[in-house]
C-alpha positions as a printed NumPy array, in Angstrom:
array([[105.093, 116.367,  97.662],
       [107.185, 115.91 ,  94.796],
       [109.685, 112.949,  94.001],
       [112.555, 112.68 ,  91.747],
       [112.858, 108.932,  90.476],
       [116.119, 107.832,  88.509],
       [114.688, 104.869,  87.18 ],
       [116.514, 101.308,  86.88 ],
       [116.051, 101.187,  82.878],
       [113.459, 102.884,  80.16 ],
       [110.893,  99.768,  80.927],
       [107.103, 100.672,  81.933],
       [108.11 ,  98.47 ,  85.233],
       [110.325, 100.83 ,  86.137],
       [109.307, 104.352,  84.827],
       [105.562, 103.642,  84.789],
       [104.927, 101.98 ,  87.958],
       [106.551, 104.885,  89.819],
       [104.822, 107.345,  88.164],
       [101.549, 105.339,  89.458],
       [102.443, 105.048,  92.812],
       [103.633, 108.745,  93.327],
       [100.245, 109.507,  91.221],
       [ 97.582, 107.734,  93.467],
       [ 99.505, 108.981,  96.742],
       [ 98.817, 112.539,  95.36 ],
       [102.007, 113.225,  94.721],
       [103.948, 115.091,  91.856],
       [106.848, 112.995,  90.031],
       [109.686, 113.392,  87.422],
       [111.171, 111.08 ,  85.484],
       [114.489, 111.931,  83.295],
       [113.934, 112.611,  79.598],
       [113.748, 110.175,  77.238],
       [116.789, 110.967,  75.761],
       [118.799, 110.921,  78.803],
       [117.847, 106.904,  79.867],
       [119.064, 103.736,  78.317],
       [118.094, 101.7  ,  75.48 ],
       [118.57 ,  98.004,  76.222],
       [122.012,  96.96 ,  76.024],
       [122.89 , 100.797,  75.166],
       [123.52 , 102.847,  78.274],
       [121.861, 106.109,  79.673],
       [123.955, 109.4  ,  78.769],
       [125.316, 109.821,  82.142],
       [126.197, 113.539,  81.46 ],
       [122.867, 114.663,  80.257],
       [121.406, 112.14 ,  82.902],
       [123.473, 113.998,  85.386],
       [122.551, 117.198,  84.161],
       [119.046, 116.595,  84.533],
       [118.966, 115.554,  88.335],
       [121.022, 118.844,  88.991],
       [117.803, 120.68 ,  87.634],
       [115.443, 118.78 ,  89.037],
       [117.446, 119.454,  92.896],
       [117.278, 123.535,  91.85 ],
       [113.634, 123.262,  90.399],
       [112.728, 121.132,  93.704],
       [114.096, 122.259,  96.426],
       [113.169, 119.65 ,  99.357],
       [112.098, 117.657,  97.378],
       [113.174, 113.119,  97.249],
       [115.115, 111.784,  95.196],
       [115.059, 108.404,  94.267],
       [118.485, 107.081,  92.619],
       [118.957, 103.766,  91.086],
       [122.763, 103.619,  92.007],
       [123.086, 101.445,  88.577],
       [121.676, 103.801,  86.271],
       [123.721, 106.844,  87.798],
       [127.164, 105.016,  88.058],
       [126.62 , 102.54 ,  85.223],
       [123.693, 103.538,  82.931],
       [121.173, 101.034,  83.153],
       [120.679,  97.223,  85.013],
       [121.897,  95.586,  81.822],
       [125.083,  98.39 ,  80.972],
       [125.711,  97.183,  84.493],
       [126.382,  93.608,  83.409],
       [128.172,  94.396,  79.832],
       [130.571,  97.997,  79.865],
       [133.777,  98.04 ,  80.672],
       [133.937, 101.076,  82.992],
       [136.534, 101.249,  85.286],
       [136.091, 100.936,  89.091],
       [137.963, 104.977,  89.193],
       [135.172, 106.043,  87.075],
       [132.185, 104.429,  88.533],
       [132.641, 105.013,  92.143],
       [133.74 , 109.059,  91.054],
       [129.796, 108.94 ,  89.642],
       [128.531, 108.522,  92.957],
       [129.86 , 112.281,  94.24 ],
       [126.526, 113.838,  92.517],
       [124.839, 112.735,  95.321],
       [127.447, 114.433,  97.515],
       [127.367, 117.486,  95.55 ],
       [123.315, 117.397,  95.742],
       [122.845, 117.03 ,  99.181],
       [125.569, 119.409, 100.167],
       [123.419, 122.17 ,  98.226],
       [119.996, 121.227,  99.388],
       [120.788, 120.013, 103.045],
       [116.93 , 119.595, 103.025],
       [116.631, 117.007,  99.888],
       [116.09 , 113.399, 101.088],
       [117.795, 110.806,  98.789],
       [116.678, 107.379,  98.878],
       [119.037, 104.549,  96.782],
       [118.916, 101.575,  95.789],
       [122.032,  99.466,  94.449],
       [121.618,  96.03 ,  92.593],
       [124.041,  93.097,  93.297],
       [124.401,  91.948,  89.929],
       [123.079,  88.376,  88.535],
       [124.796,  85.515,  87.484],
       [121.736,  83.975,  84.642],
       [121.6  ,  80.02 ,  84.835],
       [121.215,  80.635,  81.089],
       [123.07 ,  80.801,  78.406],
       [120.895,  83.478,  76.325],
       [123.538,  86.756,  76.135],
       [120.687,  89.034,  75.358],
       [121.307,  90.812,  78.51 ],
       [125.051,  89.374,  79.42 ],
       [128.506,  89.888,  78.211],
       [128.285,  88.136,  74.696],
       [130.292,  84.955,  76.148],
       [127.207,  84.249,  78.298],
       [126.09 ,  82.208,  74.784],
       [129.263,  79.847,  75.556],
       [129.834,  79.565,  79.274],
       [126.831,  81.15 ,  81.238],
       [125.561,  77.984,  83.155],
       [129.389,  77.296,  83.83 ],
       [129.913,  80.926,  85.279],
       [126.595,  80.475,  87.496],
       [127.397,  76.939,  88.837],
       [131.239,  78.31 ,  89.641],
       [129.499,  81.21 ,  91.343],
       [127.575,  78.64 ,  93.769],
       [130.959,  76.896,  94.03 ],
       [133.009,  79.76 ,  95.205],
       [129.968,  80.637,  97.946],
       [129.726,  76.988,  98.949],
       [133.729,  77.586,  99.987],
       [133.046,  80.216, 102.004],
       [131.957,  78.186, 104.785],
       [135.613,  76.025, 104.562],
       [138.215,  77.415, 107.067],
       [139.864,  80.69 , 105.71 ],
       [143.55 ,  78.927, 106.283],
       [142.421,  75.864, 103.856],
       [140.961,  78.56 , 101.255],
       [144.367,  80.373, 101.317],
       [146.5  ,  77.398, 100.923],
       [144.218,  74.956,  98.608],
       [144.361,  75.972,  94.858],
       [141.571,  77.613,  92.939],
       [138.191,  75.758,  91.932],
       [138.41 ,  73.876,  88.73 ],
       [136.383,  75.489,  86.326],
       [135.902,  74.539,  82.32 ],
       [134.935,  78.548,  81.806],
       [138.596,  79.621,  80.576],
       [140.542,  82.121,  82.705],
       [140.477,  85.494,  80.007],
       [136.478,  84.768,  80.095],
       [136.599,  84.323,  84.127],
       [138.836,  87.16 ,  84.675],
       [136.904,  89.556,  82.953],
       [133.748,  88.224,  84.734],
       [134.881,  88.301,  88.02 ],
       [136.354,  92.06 ,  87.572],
       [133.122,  93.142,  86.595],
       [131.705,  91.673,  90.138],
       [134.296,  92.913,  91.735],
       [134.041,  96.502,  90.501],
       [130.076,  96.215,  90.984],
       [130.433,  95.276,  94.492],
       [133.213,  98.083,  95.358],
       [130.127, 100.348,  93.838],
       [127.8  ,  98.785,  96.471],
       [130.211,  98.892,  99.209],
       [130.779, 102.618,  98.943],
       [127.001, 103.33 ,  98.72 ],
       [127.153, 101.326, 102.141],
       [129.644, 104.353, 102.718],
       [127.087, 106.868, 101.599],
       [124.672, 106.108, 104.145],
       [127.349, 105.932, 106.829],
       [128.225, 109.781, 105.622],
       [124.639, 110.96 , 106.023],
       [124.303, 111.722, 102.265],
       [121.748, 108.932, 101.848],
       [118.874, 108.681, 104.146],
       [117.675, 105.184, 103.564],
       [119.206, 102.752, 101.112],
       [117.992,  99.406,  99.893],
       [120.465,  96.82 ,  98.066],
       [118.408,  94.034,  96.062],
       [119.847,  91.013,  94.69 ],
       [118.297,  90.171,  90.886],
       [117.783,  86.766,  90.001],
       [119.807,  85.177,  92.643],
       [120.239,  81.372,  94.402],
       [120.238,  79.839,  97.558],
       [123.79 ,  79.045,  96.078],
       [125.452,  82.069,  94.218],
       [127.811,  84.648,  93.163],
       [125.227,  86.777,  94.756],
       [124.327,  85.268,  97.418],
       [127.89 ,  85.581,  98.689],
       [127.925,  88.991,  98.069],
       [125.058,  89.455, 100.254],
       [127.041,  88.19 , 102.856],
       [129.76 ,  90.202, 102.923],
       [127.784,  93.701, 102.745],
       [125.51 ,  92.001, 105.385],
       [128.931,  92.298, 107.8  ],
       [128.703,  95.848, 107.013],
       [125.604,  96.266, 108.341],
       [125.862,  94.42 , 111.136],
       [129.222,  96.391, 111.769],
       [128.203, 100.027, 111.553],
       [125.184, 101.301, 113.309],
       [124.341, 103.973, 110.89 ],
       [123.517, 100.764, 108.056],
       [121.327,  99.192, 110.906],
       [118.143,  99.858, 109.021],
       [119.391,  99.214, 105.191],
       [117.306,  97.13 , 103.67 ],
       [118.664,  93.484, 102.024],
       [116.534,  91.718,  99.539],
       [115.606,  89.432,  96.282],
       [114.207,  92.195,  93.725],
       [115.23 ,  94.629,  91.321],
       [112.292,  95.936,  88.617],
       [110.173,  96.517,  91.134],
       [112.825,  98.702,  93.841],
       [111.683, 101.955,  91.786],
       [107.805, 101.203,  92.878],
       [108.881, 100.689,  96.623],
       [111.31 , 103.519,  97.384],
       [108.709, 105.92 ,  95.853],
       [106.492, 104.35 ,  97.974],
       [108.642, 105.007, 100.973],
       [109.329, 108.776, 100.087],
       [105.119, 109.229,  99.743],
       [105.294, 107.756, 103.751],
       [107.623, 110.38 , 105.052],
       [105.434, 112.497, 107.588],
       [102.711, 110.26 , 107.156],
       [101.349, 107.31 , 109.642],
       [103.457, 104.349, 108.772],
       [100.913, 101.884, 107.479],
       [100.237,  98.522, 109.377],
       [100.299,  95.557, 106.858],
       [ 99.269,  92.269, 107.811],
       [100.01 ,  89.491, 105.555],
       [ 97.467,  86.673, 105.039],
       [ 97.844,  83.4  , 102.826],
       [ 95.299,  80.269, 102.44 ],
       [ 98.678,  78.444, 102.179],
       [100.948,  78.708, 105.013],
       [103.73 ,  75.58 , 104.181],
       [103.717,  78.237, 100.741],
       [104.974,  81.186, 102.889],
       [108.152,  79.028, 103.539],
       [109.28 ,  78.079, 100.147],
       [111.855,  79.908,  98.169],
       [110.753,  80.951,  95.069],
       [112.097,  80.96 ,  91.822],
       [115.377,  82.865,  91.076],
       [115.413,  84.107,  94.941],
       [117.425,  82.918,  97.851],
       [115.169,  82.804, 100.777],
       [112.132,  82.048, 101.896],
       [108.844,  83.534, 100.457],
       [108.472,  84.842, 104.712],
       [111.673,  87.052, 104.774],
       [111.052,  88.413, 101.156],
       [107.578,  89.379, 102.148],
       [108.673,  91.315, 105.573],
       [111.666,  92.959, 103.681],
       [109.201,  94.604, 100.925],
       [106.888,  95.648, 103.564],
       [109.79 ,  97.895, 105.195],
       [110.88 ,  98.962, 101.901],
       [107.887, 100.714, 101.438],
       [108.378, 102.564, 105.218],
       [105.519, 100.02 , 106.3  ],
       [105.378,  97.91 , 109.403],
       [104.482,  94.553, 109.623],
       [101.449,  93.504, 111.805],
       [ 99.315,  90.35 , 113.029],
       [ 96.523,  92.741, 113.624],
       [ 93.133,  92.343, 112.598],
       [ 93.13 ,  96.342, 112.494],
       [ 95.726,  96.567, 110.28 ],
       [ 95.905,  99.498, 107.247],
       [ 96.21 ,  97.157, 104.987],
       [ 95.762,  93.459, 104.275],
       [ 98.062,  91.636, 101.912],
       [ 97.039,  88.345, 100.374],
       [ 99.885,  86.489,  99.114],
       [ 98.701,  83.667,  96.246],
       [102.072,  81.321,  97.046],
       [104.391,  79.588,  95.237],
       [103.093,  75.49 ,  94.997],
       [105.631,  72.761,  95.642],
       [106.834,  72.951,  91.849],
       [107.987,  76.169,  91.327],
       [106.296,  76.718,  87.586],
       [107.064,  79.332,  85.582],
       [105.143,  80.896,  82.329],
       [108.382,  81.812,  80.672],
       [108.685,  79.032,  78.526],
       [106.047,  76.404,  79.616],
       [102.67 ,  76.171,  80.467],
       [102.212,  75.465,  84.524],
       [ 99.301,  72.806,  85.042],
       [ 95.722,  74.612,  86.629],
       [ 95.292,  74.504,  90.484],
       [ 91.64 ,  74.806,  90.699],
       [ 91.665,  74.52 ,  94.782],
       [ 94.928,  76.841,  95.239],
       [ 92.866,  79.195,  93.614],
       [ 89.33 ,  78.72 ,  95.189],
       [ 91.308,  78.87 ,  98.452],
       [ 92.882,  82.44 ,  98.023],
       [ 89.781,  84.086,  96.234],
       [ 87.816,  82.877,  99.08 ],
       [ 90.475,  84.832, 101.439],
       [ 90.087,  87.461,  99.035],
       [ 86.536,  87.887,  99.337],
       [ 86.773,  87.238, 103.158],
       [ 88.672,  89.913, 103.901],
       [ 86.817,  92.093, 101.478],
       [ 83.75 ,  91.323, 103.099],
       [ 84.703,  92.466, 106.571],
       [ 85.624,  95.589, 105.163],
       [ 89.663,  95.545, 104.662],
       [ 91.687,  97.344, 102.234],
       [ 93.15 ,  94.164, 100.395],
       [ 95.905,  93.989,  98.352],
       [ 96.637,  90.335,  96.356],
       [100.238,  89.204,  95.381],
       [ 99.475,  86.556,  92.802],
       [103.481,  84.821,  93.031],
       [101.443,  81.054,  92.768],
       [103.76 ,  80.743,  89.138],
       [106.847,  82.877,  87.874],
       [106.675,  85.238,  85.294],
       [102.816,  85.28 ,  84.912],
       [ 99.351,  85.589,  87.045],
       [ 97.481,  82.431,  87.684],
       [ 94.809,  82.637,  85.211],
       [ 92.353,  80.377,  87.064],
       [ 92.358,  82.775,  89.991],
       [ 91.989,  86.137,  88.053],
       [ 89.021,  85.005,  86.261],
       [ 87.632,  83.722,  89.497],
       [ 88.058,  87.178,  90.849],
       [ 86.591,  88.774,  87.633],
       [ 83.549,  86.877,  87.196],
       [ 81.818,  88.324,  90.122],
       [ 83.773,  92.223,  90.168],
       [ 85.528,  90.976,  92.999],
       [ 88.694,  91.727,  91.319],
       [ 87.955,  95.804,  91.192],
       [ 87.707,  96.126,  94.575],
       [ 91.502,  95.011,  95.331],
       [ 93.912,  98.098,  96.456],
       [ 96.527,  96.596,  94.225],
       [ 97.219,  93.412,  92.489],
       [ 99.996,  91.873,  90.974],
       [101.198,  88.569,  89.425],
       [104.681,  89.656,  87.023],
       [108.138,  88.233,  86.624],
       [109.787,  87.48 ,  90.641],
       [107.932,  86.991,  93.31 ],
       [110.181,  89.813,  94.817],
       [109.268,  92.29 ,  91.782],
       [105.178,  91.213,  92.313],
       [105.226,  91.634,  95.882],
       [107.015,  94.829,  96.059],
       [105.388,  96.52 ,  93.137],
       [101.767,  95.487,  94.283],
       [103.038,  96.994,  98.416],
       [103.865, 100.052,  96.815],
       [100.269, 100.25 ,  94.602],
       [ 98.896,  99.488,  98.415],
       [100.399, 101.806, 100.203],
       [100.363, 104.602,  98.033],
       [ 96.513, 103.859,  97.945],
       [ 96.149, 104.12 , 101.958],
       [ 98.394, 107.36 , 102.026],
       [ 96.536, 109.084,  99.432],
       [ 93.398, 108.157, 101.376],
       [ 94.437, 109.67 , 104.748],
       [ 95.762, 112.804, 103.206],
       [ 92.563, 113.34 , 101.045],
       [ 94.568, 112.896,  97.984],
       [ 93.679, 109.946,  96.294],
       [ 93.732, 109.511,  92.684],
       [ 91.374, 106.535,  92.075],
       [ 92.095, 106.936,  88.357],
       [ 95.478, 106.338,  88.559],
       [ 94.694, 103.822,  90.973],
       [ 92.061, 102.385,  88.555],
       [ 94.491, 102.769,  85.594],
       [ 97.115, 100.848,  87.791],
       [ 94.782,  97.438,  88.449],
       [ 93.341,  97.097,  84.233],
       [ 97.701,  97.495,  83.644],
       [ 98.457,  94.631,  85.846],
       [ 95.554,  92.665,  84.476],
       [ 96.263,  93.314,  81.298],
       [100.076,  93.029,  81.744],
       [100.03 ,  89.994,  84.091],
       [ 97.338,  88.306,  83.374],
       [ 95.989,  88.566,  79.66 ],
       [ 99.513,  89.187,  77.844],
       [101.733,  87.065,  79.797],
       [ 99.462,  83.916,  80.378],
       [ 97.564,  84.17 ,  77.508],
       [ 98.916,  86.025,  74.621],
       [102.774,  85.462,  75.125],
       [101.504,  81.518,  75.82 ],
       [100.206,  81.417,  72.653],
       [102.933,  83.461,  70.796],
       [105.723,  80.908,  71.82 ],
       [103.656,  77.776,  71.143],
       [102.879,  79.232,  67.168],
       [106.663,  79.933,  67.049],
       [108.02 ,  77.197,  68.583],
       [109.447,  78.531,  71.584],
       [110.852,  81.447,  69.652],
       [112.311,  84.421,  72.268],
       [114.768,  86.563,  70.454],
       [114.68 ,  90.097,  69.25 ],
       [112.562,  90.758,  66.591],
       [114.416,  92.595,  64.093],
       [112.048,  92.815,  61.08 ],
       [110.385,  96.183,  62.015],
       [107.409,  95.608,  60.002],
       [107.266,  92.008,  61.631],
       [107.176,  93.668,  65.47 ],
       [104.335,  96.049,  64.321],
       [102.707,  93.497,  62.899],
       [102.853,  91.593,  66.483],
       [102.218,  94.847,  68.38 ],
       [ 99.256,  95.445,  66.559],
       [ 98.011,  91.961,  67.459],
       [ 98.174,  92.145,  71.05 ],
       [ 96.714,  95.819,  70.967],
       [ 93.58 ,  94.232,  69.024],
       [ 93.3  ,  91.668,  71.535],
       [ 94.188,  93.614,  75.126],
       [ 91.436,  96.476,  73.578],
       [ 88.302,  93.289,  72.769],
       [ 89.02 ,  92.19 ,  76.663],
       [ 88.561,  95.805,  77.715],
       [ 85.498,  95.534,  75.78 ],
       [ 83.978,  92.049,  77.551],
       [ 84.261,  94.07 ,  81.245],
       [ 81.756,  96.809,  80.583],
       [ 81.234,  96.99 ,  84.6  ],
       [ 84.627,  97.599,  85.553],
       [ 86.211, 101.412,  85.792],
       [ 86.131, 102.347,  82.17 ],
       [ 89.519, 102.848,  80.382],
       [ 90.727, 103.618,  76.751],
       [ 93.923, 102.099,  75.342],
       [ 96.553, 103.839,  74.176],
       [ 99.274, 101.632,  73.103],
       [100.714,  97.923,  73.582],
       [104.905,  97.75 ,  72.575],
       [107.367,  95.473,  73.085],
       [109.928,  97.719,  74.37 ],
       [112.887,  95.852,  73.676],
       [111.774,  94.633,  70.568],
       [111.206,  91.09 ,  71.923],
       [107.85 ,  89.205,  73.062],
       [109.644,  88.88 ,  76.648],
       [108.002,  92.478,  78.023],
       [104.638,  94.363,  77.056],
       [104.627,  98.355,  77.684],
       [100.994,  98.882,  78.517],
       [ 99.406, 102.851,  78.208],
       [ 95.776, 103.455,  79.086],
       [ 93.996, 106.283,  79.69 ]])
């Protein structure tokens, strides 16, 4: 099998983690050129991006492709946000895909499309530069234009526009850019309903309960309620991790769908919403397990077991704080863990207890007895959405890999010591500590000699911690950058 991934951005999350999955299912995988993807706030070169794919269809002829609608039409997640494209140009990007699939009737394409975020920030590191002045303003007036979709479509009509201090030149160019992102998503709805893409999954990034986004959801979810050929398109909170799971889903095809049953030690936890999502923990969980072309099971024979390490009742987050130990949460999912483990399940743990980190006192529960290398897949990074998704993927790749006799346990080996390292030891640890010396400091680091200097640090430290786990599958590694040139994101290699 061989799969064509157009990745989201340049980021290990979403180049690497594919590459993984399609590697430990025992399948072959390319990934466009450096050259060809973005840089940050700099988009991909669409023309040699497009150039690319058209070999790849010739070289591959059957093969899946999986398209991050954003990168192809726009360049990137963040060129999505920022370039002033018009909605002509964007939406005549999308006819590659026509053009593919009308020469290889055979090749399966599998998109995803991002409804765009609306940061409660006001950081414009990966905004339009206003974001600095008015970015909380445009998020709350987001919520305030979904909250008046529920008023009476007459009074809407007739009432004047919200009050908003964000001024109208700022709002107008905002809004257009929504507005041409969603016409992008509404004719990939169009896409499927041609028979040009096979299965389609449209995430929401860093999204409310109350939001710009949210609304959007709603009115692509009368889509697909309306048409019958949408009635399986997926609808979810993600977006890093959609790369992982729609490789995941093209490794299923002609395989036994795997049965995943979810398990938690905290069951009030499966209801919450988590951080920067929009519904409950439950919904997010089932979505991502039918992303990946799974099906969701109560069994006790299920393929797979999923342990999901919940959000608490304060939804703490390692980006910029320092979330309080929960010795009993803990004891109460490793003992799951082990549980399961013990009766002979393939177990899979989505650590989602805090945002944008692992929860340390777990993982070195986990560690101190091994228990830890005999997961299928773990996770504990940014969302919950990207964690669960990106650890389902790991999961299921493992299973098919196993029934077809092609498992790569190195890559799956490889794929646990980058989470732990990733997850756990940089972003708990090492990016804890970084912001407390600094004072909180989060912006680009320009001074190159500066960002070696920190690179080299965290290299020195990820490679002793490698060194203290002589028992556990033995790796080497390679590199630790900050890919963006900021202490946000750690690119991990190992061999």
């Amino acid at each position: 099998m061989h799969i064509v991934v157009i990745p989201l951005d340049e980021r290990p999350v979403n180049t690497q983690i594919p590459a993984l999955v399609a590697s430990i299912g025992g399948a072959s995988i390319s990934l466009p050129p450096t050259a060809a993807l973005p840089r940050f706030r700099t988009p991909a070169d669409l023309d040699e991006l497009a150039g690319w794919v058209r070999e790849q269809s010739q070289d591959y002829e059957g093969a899946s492709l999986v398209a991050c609608i954003d990168t192809l039409v726009f360049g990137g997640i963040i060129p999505a946000r920022i370039t002033d494209d018009s909605v002509s140009q964007a939406l005549g990007r999308l006819d590659l895909l026509r053009t593919l699939k009308a020469g290889d009737p055979g090749l399966r394409i599998i998109a995803t499309s991002l409804v765009m975020r609306a940061s409660d920030s006001y950081s414009n590191q990966e905004e339009p530069t206003y974001w600095s002045d008015y970015g909380r303003e445009l998020h709350a007036l987001g919520a305030d234009l979904h909250r008046s979709l529920e008023l009476d479509i007459r009074d809407e009509l007739a009432g004047p526009p919200s009050p908003s201090p964000v001024p109208a030149q700022v709002r107008e160019d905002y809004e257009g850019r929504r507005l041409r992102n969603h016409m992008v998503n509404l004719a990939t709805l169009d896409l499927v309903h041609e028979g040009v893409v096979s299965s389609l999954a449209v995430t929401a990034d860093d999204t409310a309960y109350y939001s710009a986004g949210s609304a959007e959801q709603y009115w692509i979810g009368h889509w697909r309620r309306a048409l019958p050929s949408l009635r399986n398109m997926l609808m979810y909170p993600g977006a890093d991790e959609v790369g992982a799971t729609m490789t995941a889903r093209a490794l299923v095809a002609g395989a036994h769908q795997p049965a995943i049953a979810v398990h938690c030690a905290d069951e009030e936890g499966m209801l919450r919403i988590p951080s920067y999502e929009n519904v409950p923990l439950s919904i997010s969980v089932e979505a991502q397990i039918r992303a990946c072309d799974a099906l969701p099971s109560s069994g006790d024979d299920a393929d797979i077991h999923l342990v999901v390490h919940a959000p608490g009742p304060v939804n703490d987050d390692w980006w910029g704080s320092t979330p309080e130990p929960e010795p009993e949460a803990a004891a109460l999912t490793a003992s799951l863990v082990r549980e399961l483990l013990a009766s002979g399940k393939r177990v899979a743990l989505a650590d989602v207890r805090y945002t944008n980190g692992a929860d340390p006192v777990l993982v070195e529960d986990l560690l101190a007895d091994g228990t830890f290398w005999s997961l299928s897949a773990y996770g504990g990074w940014n969302t919950a959405g990207n964690t669960i998704g990106a650890v389902l993927a790991t999961a299921v790749a493992e299973y098919v890999g196993s029934e077809r006799g092609e498992l790569c346990e190195r890559a799956r080996d490889i794929a646990l010591w980058t989470r732990l390292l990733d997850d756990y030891l940089y972003q708990t640890r090492i990016r804890t500590e970084y912001y407390r010396s600094t004072g909180g400091q989060t912006a680009v680091i320009e001074d190159a000699s500066a960002l070696a200097g920190l690179e080299a640090e965290v290299a020195e430290q990820m490679r002793a911690f490698i060194a203290t786990h002589p028992q556990a599958p033995q790796v080497e590694l390679v590199s630790a950058r900050l890919p963006w040139q900021r202490p946000f994101e750690v690119a991990v290699t190992l061999r």
